[in-house]
CSV table of C-alpha atoms in Angstrom, one decimal:
chain,number,residue,atom,x,y,z
A,1,MET,CA,-0.2,0.0,-0.1
A,2,LYS,CA,1.6,3.8,-0.8
A,3,GLY,CA,2.0,6.1,2.0
A,4,LEU,CA,-0.8,8.3,0.9
A,5,ALA,CA,-3.5,6.3,1.0
A,6,LEU,CA,-2.1,4.4,3.7
A,7,ALA,CA,-2.9,8.1,5.3
A,8,ARG,CA,-6.0,8.4,4.0
A,9,ALA,CA,-7.1,4.7,5.4
A,10,TYR,CA,-5.8,5.7,8.9
A,11,TYR,CA,-7.0,9.3,9.6
A,12,GLU,CA,-10.7,7.6,8.1
A,13,THR,CA,-10.8,4.6,10.2
A,14,VAL,CA,-9.9,5.9,13.6
A,15,GLY,CA,-8.7,9.6,13.1
A,16,ARG,CA,-11.9,11.4,12.3
A,17,VAL,CA,-13.8,9.5,15.2
A,18,ALA,CA,-11.3,10.9,17.7
A,19,LEU,CA,-11.0,14.2,16.4
A,20,GLN,CA,-15.1,14.7,16.6
A,21,GLU,CA,-14.9,12.6,20.2
A,22,ASN,CA,-12.5,15.0,21.6
A,23,VAL,CA,-12.4,18.8,20.3
A,24,PRO,CA,-15.2,18.7,17.6
A,25,ALA,CA,-15.7,22.6,18.2
A,26,LEU,CA,-12.2,22.4,16.2
A,27,VAL,CA,-13.1,19.7,13.9
A,28,PRO,CA,-14.6,22.4,11.4
A,29,ARG,CA,-11.6,24.8,11.5
A,30,MET,CA,-9.1,21.5,10.9
A,31,ALA,CA,-7.4,21.0,7.4
A,32,VAL,CA,-6.4,17.7,7.6
A,33,GLY,CA,-4.0,15.3,4.8
A,34,LEU,CA,-0.9,14.7,4.1
A,35,ALA,CA,1.8,16.9,2.4
A,36,GLY,CA,5.5,17.7,2.8
A,37,GLU,CA,8.5,16.2,2.8
A,38,GLY,CA,8.4,11.9,2.3
A,39,SER,CA,8.5,10.2,-0.9
A,40,GLU,CA,5.2,9.1,-0.1
A,41,CYS,CA,4.0,12.6,0.0
A,42,PHE,CA,4.9,12.5,-3.9
A,43,GLY,CA,3.1,9.2,-4.5
A,44,PHE,CA,6.6,7.9,-5.3
A,45,ASP,CA,7.4,5.7,-1.7
A,46,ASP,CA,8.4,1.4,-3.0
A,47,GLU,CA,9.4,-1.2,-0.4
A,48,TRP,CA,12.7,0.3,-0.3
A,49,SER,CA,10.8,3.2,1.5
A,50,ARG,CA,9.6,1.6,4.7
A,51,ASP,CA,12.7,0.9,6.7
A,52,HIS,CA,12.3,4.6,7.9
A,53,ASP,CA,9.9,7.7,8.8
A,54,TRP,CA,7.1,5.4,6.9
A,55,GLY,CA,3.5,4.5,8.1
A,56,PRO,CA,0.4,5.0,8.9
A,57,ALA,CA,0.8,9.1,10.0
A,58,PHE,CA,-1.4,12.2,8.4
A,59,CYS,CA,-1.6,16.4,9.0
A,60,ILE,CA,-4.0,18.0,11.2
A,61,TRP,CA,-2.9,22.4,10.1
A,62,LEU,CA,-4.5,24.7,12.9
A,63,GLU,CA,-5.0,28.9,12.3
A,64,GLU,CA,-2.5,30.0,14.3
A,65,ALA,CA,-4.6,31.8,16.7
A,66,ASP,CA,-6.5,27.7,17.4
A,67,TYR,CA,-3.0,26.0,17.2
A,68,ARG,CA,-2.0,28.5,20.2
A,69,ALA,CA,-4.3,27.8,22.0
A,70,HIS,CA,-5.7,24.4,21.4
A,71,GLY,CA,-2.5,22.9,19.5
A,72,ALA,CA,-1.6,20.7,22.5
A,73,ARG,CA,-5.1,19.2,22.5
A,74,VAL,CA,-5.2,18.1,19.5
A,75,GLN,CA,-1.6,16.8,19.4
A,76,ALA,CA,-2.4,14.4,22.6
A,77,VAL,CA,-5.8,13.1,20.6
A,78,TYR,CA,-3.6,12.3,17.7
A,79,ASP,CA,-1.2,10.3,20.3
A,80,SER,CA,-3.5,8.4,21.7
A,81,LEU,CA,-4.6,6.5,18.2
A,82,PRO,CA,-3.6,3.3,17.3
A,83,GLY,CA,-0.5,2.4,16.8
A,84,GLU,CA,-0.6,0.2,13.8
A,85,ILE,CA,-3.9,0.2,11.2
A,86,GLU,CA,-3.7,-2.7,8.3
A,87,GLY,CA,-0.9,-4.8,9.5
A,88,PHE,CA,1.7,-1.2,9.1
A,89,PRO,CA,2.5,0.2,12.6
A,90,ALA,CA,1.9,4.0,12.6
A,91,ARG,CA,4.8,6.5,12.0
A,92,GLU,CA,7.3,7.5,14.3
A,93,ASN,CA,9.2,10.5,14.8
A,94,GLY,CA,12.5,10.0,13.5
A,95,ALA,CA,16.0,12.4,15.0
A,96,TRP,CA,15.9,14.4,11.7
A,97,SER,CA,12.2,13.9,10.5
A,98,GLY,CA,10.1,15.6,13.4
A,99,GLY,CA,7.4,17.9,13.0
A,100,ARG,CA,5.9,16.4,9.9
A,101,VAL,CA,2.9,14.7,10.9
A,102,GLY,CA,0.7,15.9,13.4
A,103,CYS,CA,-0.7,19.0,14.7
A,104,LEU,CA,0.5,21.7,13.0
A,105,CYS,CA,0.4,25.2,12.6
A,106,ALA,CA,-0.6,26.4,8.8
A,107,PRO,CA,0.5,29.3,8.5
A,108,ASP,CA,4.0,27.9,9.7
A,109,TRP,CA,4.0,25.1,8.0
A,110,TYR,CA,3.5,27.3,4.5
A,111,ARG,CA,6.9,29.5,5.9
A,112,ARG,CA,8.4,26.8,6.6
A,113,TYR,CA,9.1,25.9,2.8
A,114,THR,CA,8.2,29.8,1.5
A,115,GLY,CA,9.4,31.8,3.8
A,116,LEU,CA,6.3,33.6,3.9
A,117,PRO,CA,2.7,32.6,6.0
A,118,GLU,CA,0.7,32.3,2.8
A,119,GLY,CA,3.5,32.1,0.1
A,120,PRO,CA,4.6,34.4,-2.2
A,121,GLU,CA,3.2,37.5,-4.1
A,122,THR,CA,5.4,39.2,-5.3
A,123,LEU,CA,8.1,38.4,-7.8
A,124,ALA,CA,10.8,38.8,-5.3
A,125,GLN,CA,9.4,36.8,-2.8
A,126,TRP,CA,8.7,34.1,-6.0
A,127,ARG,CA,12.0,34.2,-6.8
A,128,ARG,CA,13.8,34.0,-3.4
A,129,VAL,CA,11.9,30.2,-2.5
A,130,PRO,CA,13.6,26.6,-3.6
A,131,GLU,CA,11.6,24.9,-6.5
A,132,ALA,CA,11.7,22.3,-4.8
A,133,PHE,CA,10.1,23.5,-1.8
A,134,LEU,CA,7.1,24.8,-3.7
A,135,ALA,CA,7.3,20.9,-4.9
A,136,THR,CA,7.0,20.1,-1.2
A,137,ALA,CA,4.5,22.4,-0.2
A,138,THR,CA,1.7,21.6,-2.8
A,139,ASN,CA,2.1,18.1,-3.2
A,140,GLY,CA,0.4,15.1,-0.9
A,141,GLU,CA,-3.3,15.1,-0.5
A,142,ILE,CA,-5.6,17.5,1.3
A,143,PHE,CA,-8.8,15.0,2.7
A,144,ASP,CA,-10.9,17.3,4.7
A,145,ASP,CA,-10.9,21.4,4.9
A,146,PRO,CA,-13.8,22.8,6.3
A,147,LEU,CA,-12.8,26.3,6.2
A,148,GLY,CA,-10.9,25.9,2.6
A,149,ARG,CA,-7.8,28.6,3.9
A,150,PHE,CA,-5.7,26.5,3.4
A,151,THR,CA,-6.3,24.9,0.8
A,152,ALA,CA,-6.1,28.1,-0.9
A,153,VAL,CA,-2.9,28.8,-0.6
A,154,ARG,CA,-2.2,25.6,-1.7
A,155,GLU,CA,-4.3,25.7,-4.9
A,156,ARG,CA,-2.4,29.1,-5.4
A,157,LEU,CA,0.9,28.2,-5.5
A,158,SER,CA,-0.5,24.9,-7.4
A,159,ARG,CA,-0.8,27.4,-10.2
A,160,PHE,CA,2.7,27.8,-10.7
A,161,TYR,CA,5.0,30.6,-11.2
A,162,PRO,CA,4.0,33.8,-12.5
A,163,GLU,CA,5.2,34.1,-16.4
A,164,ASP,CA,8.0,36.3,-16.2
A,165,ILE,CA,9.5,34.0,-13.4
A,166,ARG,CA,9.0,30.9,-15.6
A,167,ILE,CA,10.4,32.4,-18.2
A,168,LYS,CA,13.6,33.8,-16.5
A,169,LYS,CA,13.9,29.8,-15.0
A,170,LEU,CA,13.5,28.7,-18.6
A,171,VAL,CA,16.9,31.1,-19.5
A,172,ALA,CA,18.8,30.1,-17.1
A,173,ARG,CA,17.9,26.8,-17.7
A,174,ALA,CA,18.6,26.4,-21.3
A,175,ALA,CA,22.1,28.7,-20.5
A,176,VAL,CA,23.5,25.7,-18.3
A,177,MET,CA,22.1,23.1,-20.8
A,178,ALA,CA,23.9,25.1,-23.6
A,179,GLN,CA,27.1,25.7,-21.6
A,180,ALA,CA,27.7,22.3,-19.5
A,181,GLY,CA,26.5,19.7,-22.2
A,182,GLN,CA,26.4,21.1,-25.4
A,183,TYR,CA,30.1,22.8,-25.0
A,184,ASN,CA,32.0,21.9,-21.9
A,185,TYR,CA,31.3,18.1,-22.1
A,186,PRO,CA,32.7,17.4,-25.5
A,187,ARG,CA,35.2,20.0,-24.8
A,188,SER,CA,36.4,18.0,-21.9
A,189,MET,CA,36.2,15.0,-23.4
A,190,LYS,CA,38.6,15.9,-25.7
A,191,ARG,CA,41.2,17.4,-23.3
A,192,GLY,CA,40.7,13.6,-21.2
A,193,GLU,CA,39.3,15.4,-19.1
A,194,THR,CA,37.1,12.9,-17.7
A,195,VAL,CA,36.1,14.1,-14.1
A,196,ALA,CA,35.3,17.8,-15.9
A,197,ALA,CA,33.0,15.5,-18.3
A,198,ARG,CA,31.4,13.6,-15.7
A,199,LEU,CA,30.2,17.0,-13.6
A,200,ALA,CA,29.2,18.5,-16.7
A,201,LEU,CA,26.9,15.7,-17.6
A,202,ALA,CA,25.5,16.5,-14.0
A,203,GLU,CA,24.6,20.3,-15.1
A,204,PHE,CA,23.3,19.6,-18.1
A,205,THR,CA,21.4,16.9,-16.2
A,206,LYS,CA,19.8,19.1,-13.4
A,207,ALA,CA,19.4,21.7,-15.7
A,208,GLY,CA,17.8,19.3,-18.1
A,209,ILE,CA,15.0,17.9,-15.7
A,210,SER,CA,14.0,21.1,-14.4
A,211,MET,CA,13.7,22.5,-17.9
A,212,VAL,CA,11.3,19.9,-18.2
A,213,TYR,CA,9.4,20.6,-15.0
A,214,LEU,CA,8.8,24.2,-16.2
A,215,LEU,CA,7.9,23.5,-19.6
A,216,ASN,CA,5.1,21.6,-17.8
A,217,ARG,CA,4.3,23.7,-15.4
A,218,ARG,CA,4.6,21.9,-12.2
A,219,TYR,CA,7.8,22.5,-9.5
A,220,ALA,CA,10.5,19.9,-9.6
A,221,PRO,CA,11.0,18.0,-6.9
A,222,PHE,CA,13.9,17.6,-4.3
A,223,TYR,CA,17.0,15.7,-6.9
A,224,LYS,CA,16.8,12.1,-6.2
A,225,TRP,CA,13.1,12.3,-7.5
A,226,MET,CA,13.3,14.8,-10.3
A,227,HIS,CA,13.9,12.5,-12.4
A,228,ARG,CA,10.8,9.5,-11.3
A,229,GLY,CA,8.7,12.5,-11.2
A,230,LEU,CA,9.3,12.9,-14.7
A,231,LYS,CA,6.1,10.1,-15.8
A,232,GLY,CA,3.5,10.8,-16.6
A,233,LEU,CA,4.3,14.9,-17.4
A,234,PRO,CA,2.1,15.8,-20.4
A,235,LYS,CA,4.5,18.3,-22.3
A,236,LEU,CA,7.5,16.1,-23.2
A,237,PRO,CA,6.7,12.2,-22.5
A,238,ARG,CA,9.5,10.8,-23.7
A,239,ALA,CA,11.5,13.2,-21.5
A,240,TYR,CA,11.8,10.0,-18.3
A,241,GLU,CA,13.3,7.3,-21.2
A,242,GLN,CA,16.2,10.1,-22.7
A,243,PHE,CA,17.2,10.7,-19.8
A,244,ARG,CA,17.4,7.5,-19.0
A,245,LEU,CA,18.7,6.9,-21.9
A,246,LEU,CA,21.3,9.8,-20.9
A,247,GLY,CA,22.1,9.0,-17.5
A,248,GLU,CA,23.4,5.2,-19.5
A,249,ALA,CA,24.8,5.8,-22.6
A,250,ARG,CA,28.3,5.4,-23.1
A,251,PRO,CA,31.0,9.2,-22.4
A,252,GLY,CA,31.9,10.1,-25.2
A,253,ALA,CA,30.4,10.1,-28.4
A,254,GLU,CA,27.1,8.6,-27.5
A,255,THR,CA,26.4,10.4,-24.9
A,256,GLU,CA,26.6,14.0,-26.9
A,257,GLU,CA,23.7,12.3,-29.1
A,258,ARG,CA,22.0,12.0,-26.7
A,259,ILE,CA,22.9,15.3,-24.9
A,260,GLU,CA,21.9,16.8,-28.7
A,261,GLY,CA,18.9,14.5,-29.0
A,262,ILE,CA,17.4,16.2,-25.6
A,263,CYS,CA,18.5,20.1,-26.6
A,264,LEU,CA,16.7,19.1,-29.8
A,265,THR,CA,13.1,18.0,-27.9
A,266,VAL,CA,13.5,21.2,-26.2
A,267,ALA,CA,14.0,23.6,-28.6
A,268,ALA,CA,10.9,22.4,-30.2
A,269,GLU,CA,8.9,22.6,-27.4
A,270,LEU,CA,10.1,26.2,-26.7
A,271,LYS,CA,9.1,27.5,-29.6
A,272,ARG,CA,5.5,25.3,-29.2
A,273,GLN,CA,4.5,27.0,-26.6
A,274,GLY,CA,5.5,30.9,-28.4
A,275,LEU,CA,8.6,31.6,-25.9
A,276,THR,CA,10.9,31.8,-28.9
A,277,ASP,CA,11.4,31.8,-32.7
A,278,ARG,CA,14.3,29.9,-33.1
A,279,THR,CA,15.0,26.0,-34.5
A,280,GLU,CA,18.4,25.2,-33.6
A,281,PRO,CA,18.9,22.7,-31.0
A,282,PHE,CA,22.0,25.0,-29.6
A,283,LEU,CA,20.0,26.1,-26.6
A,284,GLN,CA,22.4,29.4,-26.2
A,285,ALA,CA,21.0,31.0,-29.2
A,286,HIS,CA,17.3,30.9,-27.3
A,287,CYS,CA,17.7,32.8,-24.1
A,288,LEU,CA,17.7,36.1,-25.8
A,289,GLU,CA,14.4,35.2,-27.6
A,290,MET,CA,13.2,34.5,-25.1
A,291,MET,CA,14.2,37.4,-22.6
A,292,LYS,CA,12.3,39.3,-24.7
A,293,ARG,CA,8.9,37.5,-23.9
A,294,ILE,CA,9.7,39.1,-19.8
A,295,LYS,CA,6.6,41.8,-19.6
A,296,ASP,CA,7.3,42.9,-16.4
A,297,PRO,CA,10.7,45.0,-16.1
A,298,ARG,CA,10.7,44.3,-12.2
A,299,CYS,CA,12.1,40.2,-13.2
A,300,GLY,CA,15.1,42.0,-15.3
A,301,LYS,CA,15.7,41.9,-19.3
A,302,ARG,CA,19.3,43.0,-18.6
A,303,THR,CA,21.9,39.6,-19.8
A,304,SER,CA,25.1,39.1,-20.4
A,305,TRP,CA,25.1,36.7,-23.3
A,306,ARG,CA,26.3,37.7,-26.4
A,307,SER,CA,24.5,35.8,-29.5
A,308,ASP,CA,26.8,36.9,-32.3
A,309,ARG,CA,30.1,35.9,-30.1
A,310,HIS,CA,27.9,32.4,-30.0
A,311,GLU,CA,27.5,32.1,-33.2
A,312,LYS,CA,31.1,32.9,-34.0
A,313,ALA,CA,31.6,30.6,-32.2
A,314,ARG,CA,30.0,27.6,-33.7
A,315,GLY,CA,31.5,28.0,-36.9
A,316,ARG,CA,34.9,27.4,-34.6
A,317,ASP,CA,33.4,24.2,-33.3
A,318,ARG,CA,31.5,21.6,-34.5
A,319,ARG,CA,29.9,21.1,-31.1
A,320,HIS,CA,28.5,24.7,-30.7
A,321,GLY,CA,31.4,26.1,-29.1
A,322,MET,CA,30.5,29.1,-26.4
A,323,GLY,CA,32.0,32.7,-26.6
A,324,ASN,CA,32.0,33.3,-23.3
A,325,VAL,CA,33.3,30.8,-21.7
A,326,ARG,CA,36.9,29.1,-21.4
């Protein structure tokens, strides 16, 4: 059984009744579900996930005033729930995983992942929040939320970045993919710098997977789940397989071929979404085109990239050299 399904069963079988019997006045003012840190909150948990921080558990989110006045009492009810369900022992807080389940303060919970009690609103605030934190704040499921306040924040965050922020991030990912994968990887291999080549490939892979999430308007999770999370995304549905093949490719020409294939796919999707008018697979060439789509000057249109130098470098280097990188 998956952790999310187990959490819902634990709540609906024993949790809801216990809360209604012991804190009935608070039940209409609490949100209940499972979200936050942990593979089960993303639906990625498997048999290997069960060796720590896994088992029947759920979150009870209270508004700040209710939490300050009644949080300890609600937590006591939660702690009194049966120690297992369907043969699975209830989750126990580990040394590094306390405060993930049980009674929680809703504003503090959002502040933990976004720095703000209701998440970012301004462009500057959006830019400061790590993408994986936004993925964590919007994953999982909400089982009950009569007030709707907790869910309202969650739904607003789930609508994804403001478009100008998304474009700025797409530009950054395209630049890293071009620099690390299309330029530095092959040059490092030619020089026999295999460690540098592996580091370049890692940079390309992380930026490339993040690019796929941005094109799907989804937040990329913590790095160890980034590839797993590509499964089922509607835009670039072959991305999971493309990056799997990249990870298994032989160093050198085969890896370069995989890199170019991914970049060609990404360039086509950028054009399909109206973010660029260019068609070439060299992603650096698309950065200035994308920057032109940014409407709010507060997001910043300045850039240090010089596409004319890049075009000249391409003529010098068959592997799409970048003029401002040595």
